[in-house]
Amino acid sequence: MPVISAPYAFNEGHLFVDLESICGRPLYLKCEGFNFAGSIKLKAANEMVENAERDGLLTPDSILVESSSGNLGVALSMIAASKGYRFLCVTDSRCNLSTRLLMEALGSDVHVVADQDSNGGFLGVRIEYVRALCASDDRYVWLSQYTNAGNWVAHYRTTAPEIATQFPELDVLFVGAGTTGTLMGCARWFRQWHRPVRIVAVDAVGSVAFGGEPGRRMIPGLGMSMRPPLLDESYVDEVLRVEETDTIRMCHRMARRGFLFGGSTGTVVSGATDWLARHDTRGLTAVAVAPDLGERYLDTVYQTNWLQDLYGDQLLDGLGAEEVPSAPREPKSASRATGRRRRP
């Protein structure tokens, strides 16, 4: 059993769940929520803070500032509290209340922007607020998860090798796309591996990360209202886009079997299940990455009034029954092929 003195020193990186009995498809889920920050964002936060310290960008007087929809803000709050830095998270109204309260409990300041940008999202407004802060006071240090190479390097060093160690015969990997740090880190690592692995990015409908028309997105985590600066599509074989209603259905399906996961995980698993339903899975090894757990979504994805107000009674009527597909069906998510053509 590990004994630690800093909260960021522990992260369970080798826990996988076999979802075949829930999804009806052979799929292993890498669970990244078992650390004191509660999400995969701890890896990127650690890497970016350590790099900033090594480069001399952080001093005892520094104030860390970052734009985040939630999970990175929690990770940076925890690290800042442990290391003695001040931290300001700039977020928006989609950030779960429990997440905002958690950041504040860790001693961080939280600023919530209300205005939307030209794509109907909040990201542009959040970034402009951060830039204005940094211009007004040189104590502010912006790590910029959207452009910081440490975001993807963290997953190149940890997440991808952890998957490869457990599944040396991996065929296809499903990764959610937000800043694309996890996606790019894993894709770059597996491009250099000894056997081909198909990299499938999973995005939310309404996100413009891979192009397309912007639309309403109410579940934080995946999706972007701009093209991610870290994204290099030459490393991605295919992109799936998942409707938020399908995300919610998958979250509730897993919860009915005792696995409470967050909205990002519901999106990735929904997209992966649809993809597997359309392909020959005999002898196929498939893994999906689960960024976080579900406790922070109790007042949104798992809250009846929130769901009813945003998606209507039709969605609620179908959440009580468990769906396990028994035969291939046409997916509800949209997909397109990009980059290299490899098996399967």
mmCIF file of C-alpha atoms in Angstrom:
data_model
loop_
_atom_site.group_PDB
_atom_site.id
_atom_site.type_symbol
_atom_site.label_atom_id
_atom_site.label_comp_id
_atom_site.label_asym_id
_atom_site.label_seq_id
_atom_site.Cartn_x
_atom_site.Cartn_y
_atom_site.Cartn_z
ATOM 1 C CA MET A 1 0.000 0.000 0.000
ATOM 2 C CA PRO A 2 1.463 3.403 -0.956
ATOM 3 C CA VAL A 3 2.114 6.011 1.714
ATOM 4 C CA ILE A 4 2.064 9.586 0.393
ATOM 5 C CA SER A 5 2.593 13.074 1.787
ATOM 6 C CA ALA A 6 1.222 15.065 -1.179
ATOM 7 C CA PRO A 7 -2.256 14.469 -2.676
ATOM 8 C CA TYR A 8 -0.962 14.531 -6.266
ATOM 9 C CA ALA A 9 1.464 11.682 -5.539
ATOM 10 C CA PHE A 10 -1.224 9.000 -5.876
ATOM 11 C CA ASN A 11 -3.065 7.981 -9.021
ATOM 12 C CA GLU A 12 -4.486 4.529 -9.781
ATOM 13 C CA GLY A 13 -3.548 3.944 -13.395
ATOM 14 C CA HIS A 14 -4.205 0.230 -13.847
ATOM 15 C CA LEU A 15 -7.904 -0.232 -13.131
ATOM 16 C CA PHE A 16 -10.107 -1.420 -16.014
ATOM 17 C CA VAL A 17 -13.786 -2.434 -16.118
ATOM 18 C CA ASP A 18 -15.097 -5.100 -18.485
ATOM 19 C CA LEU A 19 -18.270 -3.535 -19.918
ATOM 20 C CA GLU A 20 -19.413 -6.407 -22.144
ATOM 21 C CA SER A 21 -22.236 -7.440 -19.808
ATOM 22 C CA ILE A 22 -23.534 -3.844 -19.772
ATOM 23 C CA CYS A 23 -22.985 -2.742 -23.367
ATOM 24 C CA GLY A 24 -23.317 -6.075 -25.124
ATOM 25 C CA ARG A 25 -19.957 -5.474 -26.851
ATOM 26 C CA PRO A 26 -16.378 -6.441 -25.935
ATOM 27 C CA LEU A 27 -15.095 -3.209 -24.381
ATOM 28 C CA TYR A 28 -12.691 -2.490 -21.540
ATOM 29 C CA LEU A 29 -12.916 0.853 -19.758
ATOM 30 C CA LYS A 30 -9.790 2.453 -18.286
ATOM 31 C CA CYS A 31 -10.932 4.227 -15.114
ATOM 32 C CA GLU A 32 -9.038 7.457 -14.445
ATOM 33 C CA GLY A 33 -11.116 8.831 -11.569
ATOM 34 C CA PHE A 34 -9.343 7.165 -8.665
ATOM 35 C CA ASN A 35 -7.078 9.896 -7.355
ATOM 36 C CA PHE A 36 -7.578 12.831 -4.996
ATOM 37 C CA ALA A 37 -8.532 15.135 -7.870
ATOM 38 C CA GLY A 38 -11.099 12.622 -9.105
ATOM 39 C CA SER A 39 -10.199 12.708 -12.805
ATOM 40 C CA ILE A 40 -7.652 12.142 -15.534
ATOM 41 C CA LYS A 41 -6.869 15.885 -15.449
ATOM 42 C CA LEU A 42 -4.528 15.298 -12.514
ATOM 43 C CA LYS A 43 -1.948 13.958 -14.967
ATOM 44 C CA ALA A 44 -1.957 17.067 -17.162
ATOM 45 C CA ALA A 45 -2.085 19.404 -14.175
ATOM 46 C CA ASN A 46 0.938 17.728 -12.598
ATOM 47 C CA GLU A 47 2.940 17.863 -15.812
ATOM 48 C CA MET A 48 2.144 21.514 -16.534
ATOM 49 C CA VAL A 49 2.832 22.745 -12.987
ATOM 50 C CA GLU A 50 6.105 20.838 -12.728
ATOM 51 C CA ASN A 51 7.224 22.212 -16.095
ATOM 52 C CA ALA A 52 6.374 25.761 -15.022
ATOM 53 C CA GLU A 53 8.319 25.306 -11.795
ATOM 54 C CA ARG A 54 11.320 23.877 -13.637
ATOM 55 C CA ASP A 55 11.251 26.771 -16.116
ATOM 56 C CA GLY A 56 11.146 29.336 -13.310
ATOM 57 C CA LEU A 57 7.698 30.654 -14.237
ATOM 58 C CA LEU A 58 6.239 30.018 -10.778
ATOM 59 C CA THR A 59 7.401 31.871 -7.672
ATOM 60 C CA PRO A 60 5.952 32.050 -4.155
ATOM 61 C CA ASP A 61 4.061 35.206 -5.204
ATOM 62 C CA SER A 62 2.557 33.643 -8.343
ATOM 63 C CA ILE A 63 -1.173 33.231 -8.821
ATOM 64 C CA LEU A 64 -2.066 30.303 -11.040
ATOM 65 C CA VAL A 65 -4.978 30.999 -13.380
ATOM 66 C CA GLU A 66 -6.672 28.639 -15.810
ATOM 67 C CA SER A 67 -9.801 28.365 -17.906
ATOM 68 C CA SER A 68 -11.580 25.091 -17.130
ATOM 69 C CA SER A 69 -15.027 23.542 -17.358
ATOM 70 C CA GLY A 70 -14.309 21.758 -14.086
ATOM 71 C CA ASN A 71 -11.972 18.809 -13.742
ATOM 72 C CA LEU A 72 -8.683 20.554 -14.520
ATOM 73 C CA GLY A 73 -9.745 23.309 -12.149
ATOM 74 C CA VAL A 74 -10.178 20.769 -9.357
ATOM 75 C CA ALA A 75 -6.801 19.170 -10.105
ATOM 76 C CA LEU A 76 -5.026 22.541 -10.096
ATOM 77 C CA SER A 77 -6.892 23.548 -6.923
ATOM 78 C CA MET A 78 -5.579 20.464 -5.166
ATOM 79 C CA ILE A 79 -2.011 20.924 -6.394
ATOM 80 C CA ALA A 80 -2.022 24.640 -5.595
ATOM 81 C CA ALA A 81 -3.273 23.963 -2.068
ATOM 82 C CA SER A 82 -0.584 21.345 -1.526
ATOM 83 C CA LYS A 83 2.241 23.495 -2.901
ATOM 84 C CA GLY A 84 1.131 26.790 -1.371
ATOM 85 C CA TYR A 85 0.101 28.642 -4.552
ATOM 86 C CA ARG A 86 -2.990 30.755 -5.027
ATOM 87 C CA PHE A 87 -5.270 29.607 -7.845
ATOM 88 C CA LEU A 88 -8.090 31.236 -9.782
ATOM 89 C CA CYS A 89 -10.294 29.087 -12.010
ATOM 90 C CA VAL A 90 -12.233 30.838 -14.764
ATOM 91 C CA THR A 91 -15.249 28.725 -15.689
ATOM 92 C CA ASP A 92 -18.812 29.166 -16.934
ATOM 93 C CA SER A 93 -22.393 28.330 -16.002
ATOM 94 C CA ARG A 94 -22.155 24.749 -17.293
ATOM 95 C CA CYS A 95 -19.649 23.863 -14.590
ATOM 96 C CA ASN A 96 -21.341 21.580 -12.069
ATOM 97 C CA LEU A 97 -22.167 23.235 -8.753
ATOM 98 C CA SER A 98 -20.443 20.460 -6.813
ATOM 99 C CA THR A 99 -17.280 21.055 -8.819
ATOM 100 C CA ARG A 100 -17.296 24.786 -8.065
ATOM 101 C CA LEU A 101 -17.856 24.098 -4.377
ATOM 102 C CA LEU A 102 -15.026 21.585 -4.353
ATOM 103 C CA MET A 103 -12.580 24.097 -5.835
ATOM 104 C CA GLU A 104 -13.607 26.667 -3.252
ATOM 105 C CA ALA A 105 -13.265 24.104 -0.444
ATOM 106 C CA LEU A 106 -9.661 23.602 -1.579
ATOM 107 C CA GLY A 107 -9.050 27.328 -1.179
ATOM 108 C CA SER A 108 -9.303 28.424 -4.810
ATOM 109 C CA ASP A 109 -11.147 31.408 -6.220
ATOM 110 C CA VAL A 110 -13.723 30.709 -8.951
ATOM 111 C CA HIS A 111 -14.899 33.239 -11.532
ATOM 112 C CA VAL A 112 -17.964 32.277 -13.615
ATOM 113 C CA VAL A 113 -18.393 34.011 -16.985
ATOM 114 C CA ALA A 114 -21.934 34.520 -18.258
ATOM 115 C CA ASP A 115 -21.510 35.741 -21.837
ATOM 116 C CA GLN A 116 -21.230 33.364 -24.793
ATOM 117 C CA ASP A 117 -18.808 33.644 -27.701
ATOM 118 C CA SER A 118 -19.647 33.687 -31.418
ATOM 119 C CA ASN A 119 -19.849 29.862 -31.554
ATOM 120 C CA GLY A 120 -22.446 29.733 -28.823
ATOM 121 C CA GLY A 121 -19.929 28.527 -26.251
ATOM 122 C CA PHE A 122 -18.132 30.155 -23.360
ATOM 123 C CA LEU A 123 -14.523 29.230 -24.105
ATOM 124 C CA GLY A 124 -13.608 32.368 -26.023
ATOM 125 C CA VAL A 125 -14.983 34.587 -23.264
ATOM 126 C CA ARG A 126 -13.155 32.615 -20.596
ATOM 127 C CA ILE A 127 -9.850 32.882 -22.434
ATOM 128 C CA GLU A 128 -10.240 36.630 -22.983
ATOM 129 C CA TYR A 129 -10.870 37.078 -19.263
ATOM 130 C CA VAL A 130 -7.700 35.134 -18.432
ATOM 131 C CA ARG A 131 -5.659 37.164 -20.913
ATOM 132 C CA ALA A 132 -6.931 40.409 -19.417
ATOM 133 C CA LEU A 133 -5.965 39.255 -15.935
ATOM 134 C CA CYS A 134 -2.448 38.333 -17.041
ATOM 135 C CA ALA A 135 -2.037 41.680 -18.792
ATOM 136 C CA SER A 136 -3.161 43.556 -15.675
ATOM 137 C CA ASP A 137 -0.877 41.830 -13.144
ATOM 138 C CA ASP A 138 2.333 39.910 -13.836
ATOM 139 C CA ARG A 139 1.775 37.719 -10.786
ATOM 140 C CA TYR A 140 -0.774 35.713 -12.792
ATOM 141 C CA VAL A 141 0.644 32.619 -14.484
ATOM 142 C CA TRP A 142 -1.554 30.997 -17.137
ATOM 143 C CA LEU A 143 -0.614 27.389 -17.875
ATOM 144 C CA SER A 144 -2.970 27.326 -20.912
ATOM 145 C CA GLN A 145 -4.104 23.721 -21.124
ATOM 146 C CA TYR A 146 -5.236 24.398 -24.710
ATOM 147 C CA THR A 147 -1.705 25.075 -26.020
ATOM 148 C CA ASN A 148 0.602 23.576 -23.373
ATOM 149 C CA ALA A 149 2.512 20.566 -24.698
ATOM 150 C CA GLY A 150 2.634 19.202 -21.157
ATOM 151 C CA ASN A 151 -1.071 18.418 -21.564
ATOM 152 C CA TRP A 152 -0.409 15.683 -24.127
ATOM 153 C CA VAL A 153 3.066 14.712 -22.881
ATOM 154 C CA ALA A 154 1.507 13.624 -19.584
ATOM 155 C CA HIS A 155 -0.559 10.978 -21.392
ATOM 156 C CA TYR A 156 2.300 9.978 -23.676
ATOM 157 C CA ARG A 157 4.315 9.183 -20.548
ATOM 158 C CA THR A 158 1.565 7.555 -18.489
ATOM 159 C CA THR A 159 -1.880 6.783 -19.950
ATOM 160 C CA ALA A 160 -0.830 5.094 -23.188
ATOM 161 C CA PRO A 161 1.881 2.862 -21.629
ATOM 162 C CA GLU A 162 -0.558 1.875 -18.874
ATOM 163 C CA ILE A 163 -3.043 0.678 -21.503
ATOM 164 C CA ALA A 164 -0.378 -1.117 -23.528
ATOM 165 C CA THR A 165 0.916 -2.948 -20.450
ATOM 166 C CA GLN A 166 -2.526 -4.333 -19.666
ATOM 167 C CA PHE A 167 -3.574 -4.983 -23.289
ATOM 168 C CA PRO A 168 -0.545 -5.836 -25.447
ATOM 169 C CA GLU A 169 -2.880 -7.013 -28.243
ATOM 170 C CA LEU A 170 -4.881 -3.781 -28.363
ATOM 171 C CA ASP A 171 -6.704 -3.170 -31.673
ATOM 172 C CA VAL A 172 -8.783 -0.023 -31.147
ATOM 173 C CA LEU A 173 -8.695 2.800 -28.606
ATOM 174 C CA PHE A 174 -11.592 5.221 -27.971
ATOM 175 C CA VAL A 175 -10.624 8.575 -26.455
ATOM 176 C CA GLY A 176 -12.835 11.576 -25.746
ATOM 177 C CA ALA A 177 -11.857 14.887 -27.337
ATOM 178 C CA GLY A 178 -11.794 18.117 -25.349
ATOM 179 C CA THR A 179 -8.481 19.946 -25.339
ATOM 180 C CA THR A 180 -7.291 16.699 -27.052
ATOM 181 C CA GLY A 181 -4.407 16.308 -24.604
ATOM 182 C CA THR A 182 -5.331 12.708 -23.762
ATOM 183 C CA LEU A 183 -6.111 11.944 -27.406
ATOM 184 C CA MET A 184 -2.847 13.345 -28.777
ATOM 185 C CA GLY A 185 -0.653 11.839 -26.076
ATOM 186 C CA CYS A 186 -2.096 8.354 -26.559
ATOM 187 C CA ALA A 187 -2.201 8.625 -30.368
ATOM 188 C CA ARG A 188 1.430 9.700 -30.600
ATOM 189 C CA TRP A 189 2.575 6.892 -28.320
ATOM 190 C CA PHE A 190 0.657 4.174 -30.156
ATOM 191 C CA ARG A 191 1.831 5.463 -33.546
ATOM 192 C CA GLN A 192 5.327 4.380 -32.449
ATOM 193 C CA TRP A 193 4.247 1.039 -30.977
ATOM 194 C CA HIS A 194 5.130 -2.318 -32.475
ATOM 195 C CA ARG A 195 1.627 -3.032 -33.825
ATOM 196 C CA PRO A 196 -1.174 -0.932 -35.375
ATOM 197 C CA VAL A 197 -3.841 0.479 -33.093
ATOM 198 C CA ARG A 198 -6.863 2.275 -34.507
ATOM 199 C CA ILE A 199 -7.365 5.615 -32.741
ATOM 200 C CA VAL A 200 -11.012 6.709 -32.573
ATOM 201 C CA ALA A 201 -11.786 10.176 -31.207
ATOM 202 C CA VAL A 202 -15.183 10.670 -29.563
ATOM 203 C CA ASP A 203 -16.664 14.166 -29.603
ATOM 204 C CA ALA A 204 -19.998 15.700 -28.615
ATOM 205 C CA VAL A 205 -22.529 16.852 -31.189
ATOM 206 C CA GLY A 206 -22.365 20.645 -31.241
ATOM 207 C CA SER A 207 -18.609 20.739 -30.707
ATOM 208 C CA VAL A 208 -16.516 22.276 -33.501
ATOM 209 C CA ALA A 209 -13.257 20.581 -32.514
ATOM 210 C CA PHE A 210 -13.217 18.614 -35.785
ATOM 211 C CA GLY A 211 -15.265 21.098 -37.797
ATOM 212 C CA GLY A 212 -18.996 21.250 -38.358
ATOM 213 C CA GLU A 213 -21.716 23.513 -37.049
ATOM 214 C CA PRO A 214 -21.694 24.662 -33.420
ATOM 215 C CA GLY A 215 -24.626 23.659 -31.258
ATOM 216 C CA ARG A 216 -25.869 23.652 -27.689
ATOM 217 C CA ARG A 217 -23.783 21.571 -25.291
ATOM 218 C CA MET A 218 -24.842 21.409 -21.657
ATOM 219 C CA ILE A 219 -22.624 18.612 -20.300
ATOM 220 C CA PRO A 220 -19.098 19.849 -19.468
ATOM 221 C CA GLY A 221 -15.948 17.910 -20.264
ATOM 222 C CA LEU A 222 -15.858 16.899 -23.909
ATOM 223 C CA GLY A 223 -16.204 19.148 -26.918
ATOM 224 C CA MET A 224 -14.815 22.564 -27.816
ATOM 225 C CA SER A 225 -16.233 25.771 -29.267
ATOM 226 C CA MET A 226 -12.975 26.242 -31.207
ATOM 227 C CA ARG A 227 -10.483 23.970 -32.927
ATOM 228 C CA PRO A 228 -8.093 22.638 -30.258
ATOM 229 C CA PRO A 229 -4.583 24.029 -30.880
ATOM 230 C CA LEU A 230 -3.076 20.714 -29.717
ATOM 231 C CA LEU A 231 -5.031 18.660 -32.268
ATOM 232 C CA ASP A 232 -3.178 16.973 -35.128
ATOM 233 C CA GLU A 233 -5.750 14.968 -37.092
ATOM 234 C CA SER A 234 -3.081 12.954 -38.893
ATOM 235 C CA TYR A 235 -2.868 10.834 -35.730
ATOM 236 C CA VAL A 236 -6.634 10.141 -35.663
ATOM 237 C CA ASP A 237 -8.226 7.363 -37.724
ATOM 238 C CA GLU A 238 -11.862 8.176 -37.097
ATOM 239 C CA VAL A 239 -14.119 10.663 -35.320
ATOM 240 C CA LEU A 240 -17.461 9.836 -33.675
ATOM 241 C CA ARG A 241 -19.940 12.496 -32.631
ATOM 242 C CA VAL A 242 -22.417 11.606 -29.890
ATOM 243 C CA GLU A 243 -25.705 13.313 -28.997
ATOM 244 C CA GLU A 244 -26.034 14.416 -25.374
ATOM 245 C CA THR A 245 -29.209 12.351 -24.998
ATOM 246 C CA ASP A 246 -27.181 9.235 -25.869
ATOM 247 C CA THR A 247 -24.540 10.306 -23.357
ATOM 248 C CA ILE A 248 -27.188 10.512 -20.645
ATOM 249 C CA ARG A 249 -28.746 7.173 -21.566
ATOM 250 C CA MET A 250 -25.373 5.460 -21.350
ATOM 251 C CA CYS A 251 -24.556 7.073 -17.993
ATOM 252 C CA HIS A 252 -27.858 5.799 -16.581
ATOM 253 C CA ARG A 253 -27.409 2.353 -18.117
ATOM 254 C CA MET A 254 -24.047 1.972 -16.390
ATOM 255 C CA ALA A 255 -25.413 3.403 -13.133
ATOM 256 C CA ARG A 256 -28.180 0.770 -13.153
ATOM 257 C CA ARG A 257 -25.377 -1.795 -12.945
ATOM 258 C CA GLY A 258 -23.578 -0.002 -10.126
ATOM 259 C CA PHE A 259 -21.010 1.980 -12.119
ATOM 260 C CA LEU A 260 -21.524 5.718 -11.622
ATOM 261 C CA PHE A 261 -19.524 7.560 -14.280
ATOM 262 C CA GLY A 262 -19.441 11.158 -15.489
ATOM 263 C CA GLY A 263 -20.794 12.679 -18.663
ATOM 264 C CA SER A 264 -17.515 12.450 -20.559
ATOM 265 C CA THR A 265 -17.358 8.730 -19.880
ATOM 266 C CA GLY A 266 -20.968 8.282 -20.993
ATOM 267 C CA THR A 267 -20.119 10.001 -24.274
ATOM 268 C CA VAL A 268 -17.048 7.855 -24.928
ATOM 269 C CA VAL A 269 -18.795 4.582 -24.040
ATOM 270 C CA SER A 270 -21.866 5.455 -26.121
ATOM 271 C CA GLY A 271 -19.707 6.214 -29.157
ATOM 272 C CA ALA A 272 -17.591 3.108 -28.641
ATOM 273 C CA THR A 273 -20.658 0.856 -28.285
ATOM 274 C CA ASP A 274 -22.138 2.153 -31.538
ATOM 275 C CA TRP A 275 -18.804 1.712 -33.326
ATOM 276 C CA LEU A 276 -18.433 -1.859 -32.083
ATOM 277 C CA ALA A 277 -22.011 -2.647 -33.183
ATOM 278 C CA ARG A 278 -20.996 -1.830 -36.760
ATOM 279 C CA HIS A 279 -17.776 -3.857 -36.865
ATOM 280 C CA ASP A 280 -16.735 -7.474 -36.601
ATOM 281 C CA THR A 281 -15.586 -7.795 -32.990
ATOM 282 C CA ARG A 282 -14.424 -11.399 -33.113
ATOM 283 C CA GLY A 283 -10.937 -11.450 -31.612
ATOM 284 C CA LEU A 284 -11.000 -7.642 -31.271
ATOM 285 C CA THR A 285 -9.501 -5.951 -28.212
ATOM 286 C CA ALA A 286 -11.076 -2.544 -27.594
ATOM 287 C CA VAL A 287 -10.376 -0.063 -24.792
ATOM 288 C CA ALA A 288 -12.066 3.251 -23.945
ATOM 289 C CA VAL A 289 -10.775 5.906 -21.560
ATOM 290 C CA ALA A 290 -13.075 7.058 -18.725
ATOM 291 C CA PRO A 291 -11.949 10.542 -17.613
ATOM 292 C CA ASP A 292 -13.859 10.724 -14.325
ATOM 293 C CA LEU A 293 -16.529 9.301 -12.033
ATOM 294 C CA GLY A 294 -20.126 10.422 -11.614
ATOM 295 C CA GLU A 295 -20.475 12.036 -8.188
ATOM 296 C CA ARG A 296 -19.951 15.543 -9.589
ATOM 297 C CA TYR A 297 -22.822 15.016 -12.045
ATOM 298 C CA LEU A 298 -25.506 14.205 -9.485
ATOM 299 C CA ASP A 299 -27.097 17.634 -9.929
ATOM 300 C CA THR A 300 -27.042 17.419 -13.743
ATOM 301 C CA VAL A 301 -26.801 14.115 -15.623
ATOM 302 C CA TYR A 302 -28.427 12.202 -12.752
ATOM 303 C CA GLN A 303 -30.929 14.888 -11.667
ATOM 304 C CA THR A 304 -34.494 14.472 -12.945
ATOM 305 C CA ASN A 305 -35.493 18.136 -12.987
ATOM 306 C CA TRP A 306 -32.334 19.187 -14.839
ATOM 307 C CA LEU A 307 -32.858 16.489 -17.446
ATOM 308 C CA GLN A 308 -36.533 17.274 -17.876
ATOM 309 C CA ASP A 309 -35.961 21.009 -18.279
ATOM 310 C CA LEU A 310 -33.275 20.544 -20.947
ATOM 311 C CA TYR A 311 -34.288 17.377 -22.799
ATOM 312 C CA GLY A 312 -37.967 16.792 -22.052
ATOM 313 C CA ASP A 313 -40.077 13.896 -20.802
ATOM 314 C CA GLN A 314 -39.258 11.615 -23.736
ATOM 315 C CA LEU A 315 -35.691 11.146 -22.515
ATOM 316 C CA LEU A 316 -36.803 10.523 -18.945
ATOM 317 C CA ASP A 317 -39.288 7.851 -19.985
ATOM 318 C CA GLY A 318 -36.512 5.666 -21.368
ATOM 319 C CA LEU A 319 -33.993 5.953 -18.537
ATOM 320 C CA GLY A 320 -35.509 3.359 -16.244
ATOM 321 C CA ALA A 321 -35.026 0.421 -18.594
ATOM 322 C CA GLU A 322 -31.648 -1.129 -19.278
ATOM 323 C CA GLU A 323 -30.660 -1.426 -22.935
ATOM 324 C CA VAL A 324 -28.191 -4.051 -24.048
ATOM 325 C CA PRO A 325 -27.997 -4.334 -27.844
ATOM 326 C CA SER A 326 -28.120 -7.914 -29.060
ATOM 327 C CA ALA A 327 -27.449 -7.246 -32.736
ATOM 328 C CA PRO A 328 -25.661 -4.601 -34.803
ATOM 329 C CA ARG A 329 -27.725 -1.475 -35.376
ATOM 330 C CA GLU A 330 -27.265 1.858 -37.047
ATOM 331 C CA PRO A 331 -25.466 4.211 -34.655
ATOM 332 C CA LYS A 332 -27.057 7.331 -33.253
ATOM 333 C CA SER A 333 -23.669 9.011 -33.321
ATOM 334 C CA ALA A 334 -22.234 10.412 -36.536
ATOM 335 C CA SER A 335 -18.782 9.369 -37.683
ATOM 336 C CA ARG A 336 -16.233 10.169 -40.314
ATOM 337 C CA ALA A 337 -12.895 8.688 -41.223
ATOM 338 C CA THR A 338 -9.694 10.690 -41.060
ATOM 339 C CA GLY A 339 -5.988 10.041 -41.372
ATOM 340 C CA ARG A 340 -4.549 6.621 -41.910
ATOM 341 C CA ARG A 341 -6.480 3.494 -42.859
ATOM 342 C CA ARG A 342 -5.645 0.603 -40.624
ATOM 343 C CA ARG A 343 -7.375 -2.432 -39.282
ATOM 344 C CA PRO A 344 -9.902 -3.493 -38.256
#
